[in-house]
CSV table of C-alpha atoms in Angstrom, one decimal:
chain,number,residue,atom,x,y,z
A,1,ILE,CA,79.1,144.3,121.3
A,2,LEU,CA,80.7,143.2,124.6
A,3,LYS,CA,79.5,139.6,124.0
A,4,GLN,CA,81.3,139.6,120.6
A,5,VAL,CA,84.4,140.8,122.3
A,6,PHE,CA,84.3,138.0,124.8
A,7,ARG,CA,83.8,135.4,122.1
A,8,TYR,CA,86.8,136.7,120.2
A,9,ALA,CA,88.9,136.8,123.4
A,10,VAL,CA,88.0,133.2,124.3
A,11,ASP,CA,88.7,131.9,120.8
A,12,SER,CA,92.0,133.7,120.3
A,13,SER,CA,93.7,133.0,123.6
A,14,THR,CA,94.0,130.2,126.2
A,15,ASP,CA,95.6,132.4,128.9
A,16,ASN,CA,93.5,133.7,131.8
A,17,LYS,CA,90.2,133.4,130.0
A,18,PHE,CA,88.2,132.9,133.1
A,19,ALA,CA,89.3,136.4,134.4
A,20,LEU,CA,86.6,137.7,132.1
A,21,GLY,CA,83.9,136.2,134.3
A,22,ALA,CA,85.4,137.4,137.6
A,23,VAL,CA,85.1,141.2,137.0
A,24,CYS,CA,81.4,141.6,137.9
A,25,ARG,CA,78.1,139.7,137.6
A,26,GLU,CA,77.2,141.4,134.3
A,27,TRP,CA,80.5,140.3,132.7
A,28,ARG,CA,80.1,136.9,134.2
A,29,ASP,CA,76.7,136.4,132.6
A,30,LEU,CA,78.0,137.6,129.2
A,31,ALA,CA,81.2,135.6,129.4
A,32,LEU,CA,79.9,132.2,130.6
A,33,PRO,CA,78.3,131.1,127.2
A,34,ALA,CA,81.6,131.8,125.4
A,35,LEU,CA,83.8,130.3,128.1
A,36,TYR,CA,81.9,127.0,128.2
A,37,ARG,CA,80.7,126.7,124.6
A,38,SER,CA,83.0,123.8,124.0
A,39,ALA,CA,83.8,120.8,126.3
A,40,HIS,CA,87.0,118.9,125.6
A,41,PHE,CA,89.0,115.8,126.6
A,42,LEU,CA,92.6,115.6,125.5
A,43,ASP,CA,94.6,112.5,126.3
A,44,ASN,CA,98.0,113.4,127.9
A,45,SER,CA,98.9,109.9,129.0
A,46,ASN,CA,102.2,108.5,127.8
A,47,ASN,CA,101.6,105.1,129.5
A,48,ASN,CA,100.9,101.8,127.9
A,49,MET,CA,97.6,100.3,128.9
A,50,GLU,CA,99.3,97.1,130.0
A,51,SER,CA,101.0,99.0,132.9
A,52,ILE,CA,97.8,100.8,134.0
A,53,HIS,CA,95.1,99.3,136.2
A,54,PRO,CA,91.5,100.6,136.7
A,55,LEU,CA,91.8,104.3,137.8
A,56,SER,CA,90.0,106.5,140.2
A,57,LEU,CA,88.5,109.7,138.8
A,58,ALA,CA,91.3,111.8,140.4
A,59,GLU,CA,93.9,109.6,138.9
A,60,ALA,CA,92.2,109.8,135.5
A,61,LEU,CA,91.9,113.6,135.6
A,62,ALA,CA,95.6,113.8,136.2
A,63,CYS,CA,96.3,112.0,132.9
A,64,CYS,CA,94.2,114.3,130.7
A,65,THR,CA,93.3,117.8,129.9
A,66,THR,CA,89.5,118.4,130.3
A,67,ASN,CA,87.2,121.1,131.4
A,68,LEU,CA,84.4,118.8,132.4
A,69,SER,CA,85.0,119.3,136.1
A,70,LEU,CA,85.0,123.1,135.6
A,71,ILE,CA,81.7,122.8,133.8
A,72,MET,CA,80.2,120.8,136.7
A,73,ASP,CA,81.7,123.2,139.4
A,74,ALA,CA,80.3,126.3,137.5
A,75,ASN,CA,77.0,124.6,136.8
A,76,ALA,CA,77.6,125.7,133.2
A,77,SER,CA,76.4,122.5,131.3
A,78,ARG,CA,73.6,124.5,129.7
A,79,TYR,CA,76.2,126.6,127.8
A,80,VAL,CA,78.0,123.7,126.2
A,81,ARG,CA,77.3,123.3,122.4
A,82,GLN,CA,80.0,120.8,121.4
A,83,MET,CA,82.4,118.3,122.9
A,84,VAL,CA,85.8,117.4,121.3
A,85,VAL,CA,87.6,114.1,122.4
A,86,PHE,CA,91.1,113.1,121.3
A,87,ILE,CA,92.6,109.8,122.3
A,88,ARG,CA,96.1,108.9,121.3
A,89,THR,CA,97.2,106.0,123.6
A,90,GLU,CA,95.7,102.8,124.9
A,91,ALA,CA,96.0,104.3,128.4
A,92,GLY,CA,94.1,107.4,127.2
A,93,LEU,CA,91.2,105.1,126.3
A,94,LEU,CA,91.2,103.8,129.8
A,95,VAL,CA,91.3,107.4,131.1
A,96,LEU,CA,88.4,108.4,128.9
A,97,MET,CA,86.3,105.4,130.0
A,98,THR,CA,86.9,106.4,133.7
A,99,VAL,CA,86.1,110.1,133.2
A,100,ALA,CA,83.0,109.6,131.0
A,101,GLN,CA,81.4,107.0,133.2
A,102,ALA,CA,82.1,109.0,136.4
A,103,VAL,CA,81.1,112.4,135.1
A,104,PHE,CA,78.1,111.4,133.0
A,105,GLY,CA,77.1,108.4,135.0
A,106,GLY,CA,78.1,108.9,138.6
A,107,TYR,CA,77.8,112.7,138.9
A,108,GLY,CA,74.9,112.9,136.4
A,109,LEU,CA,76.3,115.7,134.2
A,110,VAL,CA,73.9,116.3,131.3
A,111,MET,CA,74.9,118.7,128.5
A,112,ALA,CA,71.4,118.9,127.1
A,113,ASN,CA,72.1,121.7,124.6
A,114,ALA,CA,75.3,120.2,123.1
A,115,HIS,CA,74.6,119.5,119.4
A,116,THR,CA,78.0,118.3,118.2
A,117,LEU,CA,80.3,115.4,119.4
A,118,HIS,CA,83.7,115.0,117.8
A,119,VAL,CA,85.7,111.9,118.7
A,120,ASP,CA,89.2,111.6,117.2
A,121,SER,CA,91.3,108.5,118.1
A,122,ILE,CA,94.5,107.0,116.7
A,123,VAL,CA,94.4,104.1,119.1
A,124,ARG,CA,94.7,100.5,117.9
A,125,VAL,CA,94.2,98.2,120.9
A,126,THR,CA,96.7,95.4,120.6
A,127,GLU,CA,95.9,91.7,120.9
A,128,ALA,CA,98.1,91.5,124.0
A,129,THR,CA,96.0,94.2,125.7
A,130,MET,CA,92.8,92.4,124.6
A,131,ARG,CA,94.0,89.1,126.2
A,132,LEU,CA,95.2,90.9,129.3
A,133,TYR,CA,91.9,92.6,130.0
A,134,ALA,CA,89.5,90.1,128.4
A,135,SER,CA,88.6,88.6,131.8
A,136,SER,CA,89.8,90.8,134.6
A,137,PHE,CA,88.7,94.2,133.2
A,138,LYS,CA,86.2,93.2,130.5
A,139,LEU,CA,87.5,95.9,128.2
A,140,ARG,CA,84.8,95.5,125.5
A,141,GLU,CA,82.1,95.9,128.1
A,142,GLN,CA,83.7,99.0,129.6
A,143,VAL,CA,84.0,100.6,126.1
A,144,GLY,CA,80.3,99.9,125.6
A,145,ARG,CA,79.5,101.5,129.0
A,146,MET,CA,81.5,104.5,127.9
A,147,LYS,CA,79.3,104.8,124.8
A,148,ASP,CA,76.2,104.6,127.0
A,149,ALA,CA,77.6,107.4,129.2
A,150,PHE,CA,78.1,109.7,126.2
A,151,VAL,CA,74.5,109.1,125.0
A,152,VAL,CA,73.1,109.8,128.5
A,153,GLY,CA,75.3,112.9,129.0
A,154,MET,CA,74.8,114.4,125.6
A,155,PRO,CA,71.2,113.4,124.6
A,156,GLY,CA,70.7,116.3,122.1
A,157,VAL,CA,73.6,115.5,119.6
A,158,VAL,CA,72.6,116.1,116.0
A,159,ARG,CA,76.1,116.3,114.5
A,160,LEU,CA,78.6,113.5,115.0
A,161,VAL,CA,82.2,113.5,113.8
A,162,LEU,CA,84.2,110.2,114.1
A,163,SER,CA,87.8,109.8,113.1
A,164,VAL,CA,88.7,106.4,114.7
A,165,ALA,CA,91.5,104.2,113.5
A,166,PHE,CA,90.1,100.8,112.5
A,167,ASP,CA,90.1,98.8,115.7
A,168,PRO,CA,87.9,95.9,116.6
A,169,VAL,CA,87.2,97.2,120.1
A,170,LEU,CA,86.4,100.8,119.3
A,171,ASP,CA,84.6,99.8,116.1
A,172,ARG,CA,82.2,97.2,117.4
A,173,ALA,CA,81.8,98.4,121.0
A,174,PHE,CA,81.9,102.2,120.6
A,175,ALA,CA,81.9,103.8,117.1
A,176,GLY,CA,79.2,101.6,115.5
A,177,PRO,CA,76.8,101.6,118.6
A,178,LEU,CA,77.4,105.4,119.1
A,179,VAL,CA,76.2,106.1,115.5
A,180,ARG,CA,73.2,103.8,115.9
A,181,SER,CA,72.3,105.5,119.2
A,182,TYR,CA,72.1,108.9,117.6
A,183,ALA,CA,70.9,107.8,114.2
A,184,GLY,CA,67.3,108.9,114.6
A,185,ARG,CA,68.2,112.5,115.3
A,186,LEU,CA,71.4,113.1,113.4
A,187,THR,CA,71.4,115.9,110.7
A,188,GLY,CA,75.1,115.8,110.2
A,189,LEU,CA,77.4,112.7,110.1
A,190,GLU,CA,81.1,112.7,109.4
A,191,ILE,CA,83.0,109.4,109.5
A,192,ARG,CA,86.7,109.9,108.5
A,193,SER,CA,87.5,106.2,108.4
A,194,PRO,CA,85.5,103.1,107.4
A,195,VAL,CA,84.8,102.0,111.0
A,196,VAL,CA,81.0,101.5,111.4
A,197,ALA,CA,80.4,97.8,111.4
A,198,GLY,CA,77.3,95.8,111.9
A,199,SER,CA,73.8,95.7,110.4
A,200,ALA,CA,72.5,98.5,108.3
A,201,VAL,CA,70.9,101.5,110.1
A,202,ALA,CA,68.7,104.1,108.4
A,203,PHE,CA,69.1,107.9,108.7
A,204,ASP,CA,66.0,109.8,107.9
A,205,ARG,CA,67.1,113.3,108.9
A,206,LEU,CA,70.6,113.6,107.5
A,207,GLN,CA,71.4,116.9,105.8
A,208,SER,CA,75.1,116.5,105.6
A,209,LEU,CA,77.0,113.2,105.2
A,210,SER,CA,80.8,112.8,104.9
A,211,MET,CA,82.3,109.3,105.0
A,212,VAL,CA,85.1,107.0,103.9
A,213,LEU,CA,84.0,103.9,102.2
A,214,ASP,CA,85.5,100.5,102.5
A,215,ALA,CA,86.8,98.4,99.6
A,216,SER,CA,83.4,96.8,98.9
A,217,GLY,CA,81.7,100.2,98.3
A,218,ARG,CA,79.0,99.1,100.7
A,219,SER,CA,78.2,100.7,104.0
A,220,PRO,CA,75.9,100.1,107.0
A,221,ILE,CA,74.8,103.7,106.6
A,222,VAL,CA,71.5,103.9,104.7
A,223,ALA,CA,70.5,107.5,104.0
A,224,ARG,CA,67.5,109.0,102.2
A,225,PRO,CA,68.7,111.2,99.4
A,226,GLU,CA,65.8,113.7,99.6
A,227,GLY,CA,67.0,115.7,102.6
A,228,LEU,CA,70.8,115.7,101.9
A,229,ARG,CA,72.3,119.1,101.2
A,230,LYS,CA,76.0,118.1,101.3
A,231,LEU,CA,77.5,114.8,100.4
A,232,GLU,CA,81.2,113.9,100.6
A,233,LEU,CA,82.4,110.4,99.9
A,234,SER,CA,86.1,109.3,100.0
A,235,GLY,CA,87.9,106.1,99.2
A,236,ILE,CA,85.3,105.3,96.5
A,237,PRO,CA,86.1,101.8,95.1
A,238,SER,CA,85.4,100.6,91.6
A,239,THR,CA,82.3,98.8,92.9
A,240,PHE,CA,80.5,102.0,94.0
A,241,ALA,CA,77.0,102.3,92.7
A,242,TRP,CA,75.2,104.5,95.3
A,243,GLN,CA,74.6,101.5,97.5
A,244,MET,CA,74.1,103.4,100.7
A,245,PHE,CA,71.1,105.4,99.4
A,246,SER,CA,67.6,104.0,99.4
A,247,ASP,CA,65.0,104.6,96.7
A,248,ALA,CA,61.8,104.3,98.6
A,249,ASP,CA,59.7,103.3,95.7
A,250,GLY,CA,62.2,100.7,94.3
A,251,SER,CA,62.3,102.6,90.9
A,252,ARG,CA,66.1,102.7,90.8
A,253,ARG,CA,65.9,106.4,90.6
A,254,LEU,CA,67.6,108.5,93.3
A,255,ARG,CA,66.6,112.1,93.5
A,256,PHE,CA,68.9,114.4,95.6
A,257,GLY,CA,66.4,117.2,95.5
A,258,GLN,CA,68.2,119.5,98.0
A,259,LEU,CA,71.8,118.6,97.4
A,260,THR,CA,74.0,121.6,96.7
A,261,THR,CA,77.5,120.2,97.3
A,262,LEU,CA,78.8,116.8,96.1
A,263,ARG,CA,82.4,115.7,96.7
A,264,LEU,CA,83.6,112.3,95.3
A,265,ASP,CA,87.1,111.1,95.9
A,266,PHE,CA,87.8,107.8,94.1
A,267,MET,CA,90.4,105.2,95.0
A,268,PRO,CA,93.4,106.0,92.6
A,269,TYR,CA,94.9,103.7,90.1
A,270,THR,CA,91.6,102.0,89.2
A,271,THR,CA,91.7,100.4,85.8
A,272,ALA,CA,89.0,99.6,83.3
A,273,ASP,CA,89.2,95.9,84.3
A,274,ASP,CA,88.4,96.8,87.9
A,275,LEU,CA,85.2,98.8,87.2
A,276,ILE,CA,81.8,97.5,88.0
A,277,SER,CA,79.9,96.3,85.0
A,278,THR,CA,77.1,98.6,83.8
A,279,SER,CA,75.0,95.4,83.5
A,280,VAL,CA,74.6,95.5,87.3
A,281,GLY,CA,72.2,98.4,86.7
A,282,TRP,CA,73.2,101.8,87.7
A,283,PRO,CA,70.5,103.9,89.4
A,284,SER,CA,69.4,107.1,87.7
A,285,VAL,CA,70.7,110.0,89.9
A,286,GLU,CA,69.0,113.4,89.7
A,287,LEU,CA,70.9,116.4,91.1
A,288,PRO,CA,68.6,119.4,90.2
A,289,GLN,CA,70.0,121.9,92.8
A,290,LEU,CA,73.7,121.0,92.7
A,291,GLN,CA,76.0,124.1,92.9
A,292,ARG,CA,79.4,122.7,93.8
A,293,LEU,CA,80.9,119.5,92.4
A,294,GLU,CA,84.3,118.1,93.5
A,295,VAL,CA,85.8,115.0,91.9
A,296,SER,CA,89.2,113.4,92.4
A,297,ASN,CA,90.8,110.4,90.7
A,298,ALA,CA,87.8,109.3,88.7
A,299,SER,CA,88.7,106.8,86.0
A,300,SER,CA,88.0,107.7,82.4
A,301,ASP,CA,86.1,104.4,82.1
A,302,HIS,CA,83.8,105.0,85.0
A,303,ALA,CA,80.1,105.2,84.0
A,304,LEU,CA,79.0,107.1,87.1
A,305,PHE,CA,78.6,110.5,85.5
A,306,GLU,CA,76.7,109.1,82.5
A,307,GLU,CA,73.9,108.1,84.8
A,308,CYS,CA,73.7,111.5,86.6
A,309,MET,CA,71.4,114.3,85.6
A,310,PHE,CA,72.9,117.7,86.5
A,311,PRO,CA,71.3,121.1,86.4
A,312,ARG,CA,71.9,123.4,83.5
A,313,HIS,CA,74.2,125.7,85.5
A,314,VAL,CA,76.7,124.6,88.1
A,315,HIS,CA,78.4,127.3,90.1
A,316,THR,CA,81.8,125.6,90.8
A,317,VAL,CA,83.5,122.4,89.7
A,318,ASP,CA,86.8,121.2,91.3
A,319,ASN,CA,88.4,118.6,89.0
A,320,ARG,CA,91.4,116.7,90.3
A,321,TYR,CA,92.8,114.2,87.8
A,322,SER,CA,89.3,113.4,86.4
A,323,THR,CA,89.1,115.3,83.2
A,324,GLU,CA,88.0,112.4,80.9
A,325,ALA,CA,85.4,111.2,83.4
A,326,LEU,CA,84.0,114.7,83.9
A,327,GLY,CA,84.0,115.1,80.1
A,328,LYS,CA,80.9,112.8,80.2
A,329,LEU,CA,78.8,115.3,82.2
A,330,ARG,CA,75.3,115.6,80.7
A,331,ASP,CA,72.9,118.5,80.7
A,332,VAL,CA,75.4,121.1,82.0
A,333,GLU,CA,75.3,124.1,79.8
A,334,THR,CA,77.3,126.6,81.9
A,335,ILE,CA,79.9,126.3,84.7
A,336,GLY,CA,80.7,129.4,86.7
A,337,TYR,CA,84.2,128.4,87.7
A,338,MET,CA,86.2,125.2,87.2
A,339,ARG,CA,89.5,124.3,88.8
A,340,VAL,CA,91.4,121.6,87.0
A,341,LEU,CA,94.4,119.6,88.2
A,342,ILE,CA,96.1,117.7,85.3
A,343,GLY,CA,98.2,114.7,86.5
A,344,ASN,CA,101.3,113.1,85.1
A,345,GLY,CA,100.5,111.3,81.8
A,346,GLU,CA,97.0,112.7,81.7
A,347,LEU,CA,97.4,115.0,78.7
A,348,SER,CA,96.1,113.1,75.7
A,349,PRO,CA,94.2,114.2,72.5
A,350,LYS,CA,90.9,113.3,74.3
A,351,VAL,CA,91.8,115.4,77.3
A,352,TYR,CA,92.8,118.4,75.1
A,353,SER,CA,89.4,118.1,73.4
A,354,VAL,CA,87.6,118.1,76.7
A,355,LEU,CA,89.6,121.1,78.0
A,356,ASN,CA,89.0,123.0,74.8
A,357,ARG,CA,85.2,122.3,75.1
A,358,TRP,CA,85.3,123.7,78.6
A,359,PHE,CA,87.6,126.7,78.2
A,360,GLY,CA,87.4,127.6,74.5
A,361,SER,CA,85.9,130.8,73.2
A,362,ASP,CA,82.5,129.3,73.3
A,363,GLY,CA,83.2,127.0,76.2
A,364,VAL,CA,80.9,125.8,78.9
A,365,CYS,CA,83.1,127.4,81.7
A,366,ARG,CA,82.8,131.1,82.3
A,367,ASP,CA,86.1,131.2,84.2
A,368,GLY,CA,88.7,128.7,85.4
A,369,GLY,CA,92.1,127.9,86.9
A,370,MET,CA,94.4,125.0,85.9
A,371,GLN,CA,97.4,123.3,87.5
A,372,VAL,CA,99.5,121.2,85.2
A,373,SER,CA,101.8,118.8,87.1
A,374,SER,CA,102.5,116.7,84.0
A,375,THR,CA,106.1,116.4,82.7
A,376,GLN,CA,104.7,115.9,79.2
A,377,THR,CA,105.4,118.5,76.6
A,378,ILE,CA,102.4,120.8,76.0
A,379,ASP,CA,101.0,120.5,72.5
A,380,PHE,CA,100.5,124.2,71.9
A,381,ALA,CA,98.7,123.7,68.6
A,382,ALA,CA,96.0,121.7,70.6
A,383,VAL,CA,95.5,124.4,73.2
A,384,ASP,CA,92.5,126.6,73.2
A,385,TRP,CA,92.0,127.7,76.8
A,386,GLN,CA,90.7,131.3,76.3
A,387,ARG,CA,88.5,131.3,79.3
A,388,LEU,CA,91.2,130.4,81.8
A,389,SER,CA,92.2,133.2,84.3
A,390,PHE,CA,94.8,131.3,86.3
A,391,LEU,CA,97.5,128.8,85.2
A,392,TYR,CA,100.0,127.0,87.4
A,393,PHE,CA,102.8,124.7,86.1
A,394,SER,CA,104.2,122.6,88.9
A,395,GLU,CA,106.8,120.9,86.8
A,396,ARG,CA,109.8,122.2,84.9
A,397,VAL,CA,108.7,124.4,82.0
A,398,HIS,CA,111.1,126.0,79.5
A,399,PHE,CA,110.7,129.7,79.8
A,400,GLY,CA,110.9,130.2,76.0
A,401,ASP,CA,107.6,128.2,75.7
A,402,LEU,CA,105.7,131.1,77.2
A,403,ALA,CA,105.8,133.1,74.1
A,404,ARG,CA,104.0,130.2,72.3
A,405,LEU,CA,101.6,129.5,75.2
A,406,LEU,CA,100.4,132.9,76.2
A,407,PRO,CA,98.6,133.7,73.0
A,408,ARG,CA,96.7,130.4,73.4
A,409,VAL,CA,95.5,131.5,76.9
A,410,PRO,CA,94.7,135.2,76.4
A,411,GLY,CA,92.4,135.4,79.4
A,412,VAL,CA,95.1,134.2,81.9
A,413,ARG,CA,95.7,137.1,84.4
A,414,ASP,CA,97.8,135.1,86.9
A,415,LEU,CA,100.6,132.7,85.8
A,416,VAL,CA,102.8,130.7,88.2
A,417,LEU,CA,105.8,128.7,87.0
A,418,LEU,CA,107.6,126.3,89.5
A,419,LYS,CA,111.2,125.8,88.5
A,420,PRO,CA,111.1,127.3,85.0
A,421,VAL,CA,114.1,126.4,82.9
A,422,PHE,CA,116.2,129.1,81.2
A,423,SER,CA,118.1,127.5,78.4
A,424,SER,CA,121.4,128.7,77.0
A,425,PRO,CA,121.5,131.7,74.7
A,426,ASP,CA,121.9,129.6,71.6
A,427,SER,CA,118.7,127.6,72.3
A,428,ALA,CA,115.2,128.2,71.0
A,429,ASP,CA,114.6,130.6,73.9
A,430,GLU,CA,116.6,133.3,72.2
A,431,GLY,CA,114.5,133.2,69.1
A,432,VAL,CA,111.2,133.0,70.8
A,433,LEU,CA,111.9,135.9,73.1
A,434,ALA,CA,113.8,138.1,70.7
A,435,GLY,CA,110.7,139.4,69.0
A,436,GLY,CA,109.6,142.9,70.1
A,437,GLU,CA,106.0,142.9,69.3
A,438,PRO,CA,103.5,142.7,72.2
A,439,LEU,CA,102.1,139.3,73.0
A,440,SER,CA,98.4,138.8,72.8
A,441,SER,CA,98.0,138.2,76.5
A,442,GLY,CA,96.1,139.7,79.4
A,443,LEU,CA,98.7,138.5,81.9
A,444,GLU,CA,98.8,140.8,85.0
A,445,LYS,CA,100.8,138.8,87.5
A,446,LEU,CA,103.8,136.5,86.8
A,447,SER,CA,105.4,134.4,89.6
A,448,LEU,CA,108.6,132.3,89.0
A,449,TYR,CA,109.7,130.0,91.8
A,450,GLY,CA,113.1,128.2,91.8
A,451,ALA,CA,114.3,129.4,88.4
A,452,GLY,CA,117.2,127.4,87.1
A,453,GLY,CA,119.9,128.1,84.5
A,454,ARG,CA,122.5,130.9,84.2
A,455,SER,CA,121.2,133.9,86.1
A,456,ALA,CA,122.5,136.5,83.6
A,457,TRP,CA,120.6,134.8,80.8
A,458,ALA,CA,117.6,134.3,83.0
A,459,SER,CA,117.6,138.1,83.7
A,460,ALA,CA,117.8,138.8,79.9
A,461,CYS,CA,114.9,136.3,79.2
A,462,ILE,CA,112.7,138.0,81.9
A,463,GLU,CA,113.4,141.4,80.6
A,464,ARG,CA,112.4,140.5,77.1
A,465,LEU,CA,109.2,138.8,78.2
A,466,VAL,CA,108.3,141.9,80.3
A,467,GLU,CA,108.8,144.1,77.3
A,468,ARG,CA,106.2,142.1,75.4
A,469,LEU,CA,103.6,142.0,78.2
A,470,PRO,CA,102.1,145.5,78.4
A,471,ARG,CA,99.4,144.6,80.9
A,472,LEU,CA,101.8,143.0,83.4
A,473,ARG,CA,101.5,144.7,86.8
A,474,THR,CA,103.3,142.4,89.2
A,475,LEU,CA,106.4,140.3,88.8
A,476,ARG,CA,107.7,138.0,91.6
A,477,ALA,CA,110.7,135.7,91.1
A,478,THR,CA,112.6,133.4,93.5
A,479,VAL,CA,115.8,132.6,91.6
A,480,TYR,CA,119.4,131.6,91.9
A,481,GLY,CA,121.7,134.6,92.2
A,482,ALA,CA,119.1,137.3,92.6
A,483,ASP,CA,121.9,140.0,92.7
A,484,GLU,CA,122.0,139.6,88.9
A,485,PHE,CA,118.6,141.3,88.8
A,486,ALA,CA,119.5,144.4,90.8
A,487,GLY,CA,119.8,146.5,87.6
A,488,PHE,CA,116.5,145.2,86.3
A,489,CYS,CA,114.8,146.2,89.6
A,490,SER,CA,116.4,149.7,89.6
A,491,ALA,CA,115.3,150.4,86.0
A,492,ARG,CA,111.7,149.4,86.7
A,493,GLN,CA,110.2,152.9,86.9
A,494,SER,CA,111.9,154.3,83.9
A,495,VAL,CA,112.1,151.4,81.5
A,496,TYR,CA,109.0,149.4,82.7
A,497,PRO,CA,106.5,152.0,84.0
A,498,HIS,CA,103.6,149.5,83.7
A,499,LEU,CA,105.1,147.3,86.5
A,500,ALA,CA,103.5,148.3,89.8
A,501,GLY,CA,105.4,145.7,91.9
A,502,ILE,CA,108.5,143.6,91.4
A,503,ALA,CA,110.4,141.4,93.8
A,504,PHE,CA,113.4,139.0,93.5
A,505,GLU,CA,114.5,136.7,96.2
A,506,SER,CA,117.7,134.6,96.1
A,507,LEU,CA,117.8,130.8,96.8
């Protein structure tokens, strides 16, 4: 129990952590693994590299925040499990080179049990700096030595996270060689920018791969699909055809036998003319264990999903602006929960058909949530979304439309309207909301944010809607002139006893 308390104390506070280890020997033995679980290097330098010359270790330590010297002094390297590096200036790169080579090289610090290295850099070395240090400091060679120092000081890394702004120095001399040095042992690789240049390198032990692709869709990363359990690809171009995965037998069949999570984020605004021709020969992709699928910005013309074989049941699907493309999913008979984002201009007869196939009374989805950001008018006659439980409109929706919409989505329990429009009393809203019969709706929570229009009429509209929603339990509204709703709130208990919670806030 005391060990868990120490870990919580270390994670939740940066003040006086090390006092935990100074109480007694027993506390010290329990606190040390938590105190030194993470090594860090944070660049604090505000200087430009052009004004800095090669540094001593003392000068470098004064320009950064790091606990590497504490780890050496306490002989605590065996407790380190991860190292996080953040570089934000050219000078910080020089500082890191000095510290890494001195600590790992000169002093021989080895963090043998560290399994994760995270390097985050926003540095882009300028051409002027390259020319300045090309001969005198040999910058590229120094960056390469820094990479060697990390590999020597952290020999047991199995998870590597790189977020490095594209830069010829950091790419060719550090990021790429660092990945290659650890390739044989990595089980997790996360590359948040397309930086790894050079010849292809194979990864045989990867279980988790997350990376950003370049415009060609190709990558020097060559992974075996069999062992992957999680795959996340971003910036996917139109030319993508699973190029970074090897089919050992040359059969053009890729089997991701253990993959449970797949996330695909396509480059937006891809047109049909940009798409790779199916004559190139798509590989057949098998995903028998997939449980979670996330897809963003997939073109309706993309043939990717036509060549994928999915399991009969998928636990979760997260669909962002990719409804038509995901409408081509084969083999899937049930989806536990689907989250859908509908973009501007995306609502079409074909999209309505796909959504109804998913969320209709006999739909594939057992439950779902939808966010509609389209400014298009909803075709209520085309809507059959009975299996939705959550609905969010992020564009202006006429409040009077709810009486037409809610019977089409009887399963929705939580409804959010951003900037709903309350029209004048002589508009269609009055006729739609005037009826007294209960609506066929299971709505339990209604949230209105940034309501516009005349507050007195808005209050009347809300009252009429509440009267027709017998299952409503919670009403929350952020509106103009909330004082107009004071009477509505005070009458809640007597007139609307089914409301358990009500709140109005003024803008």
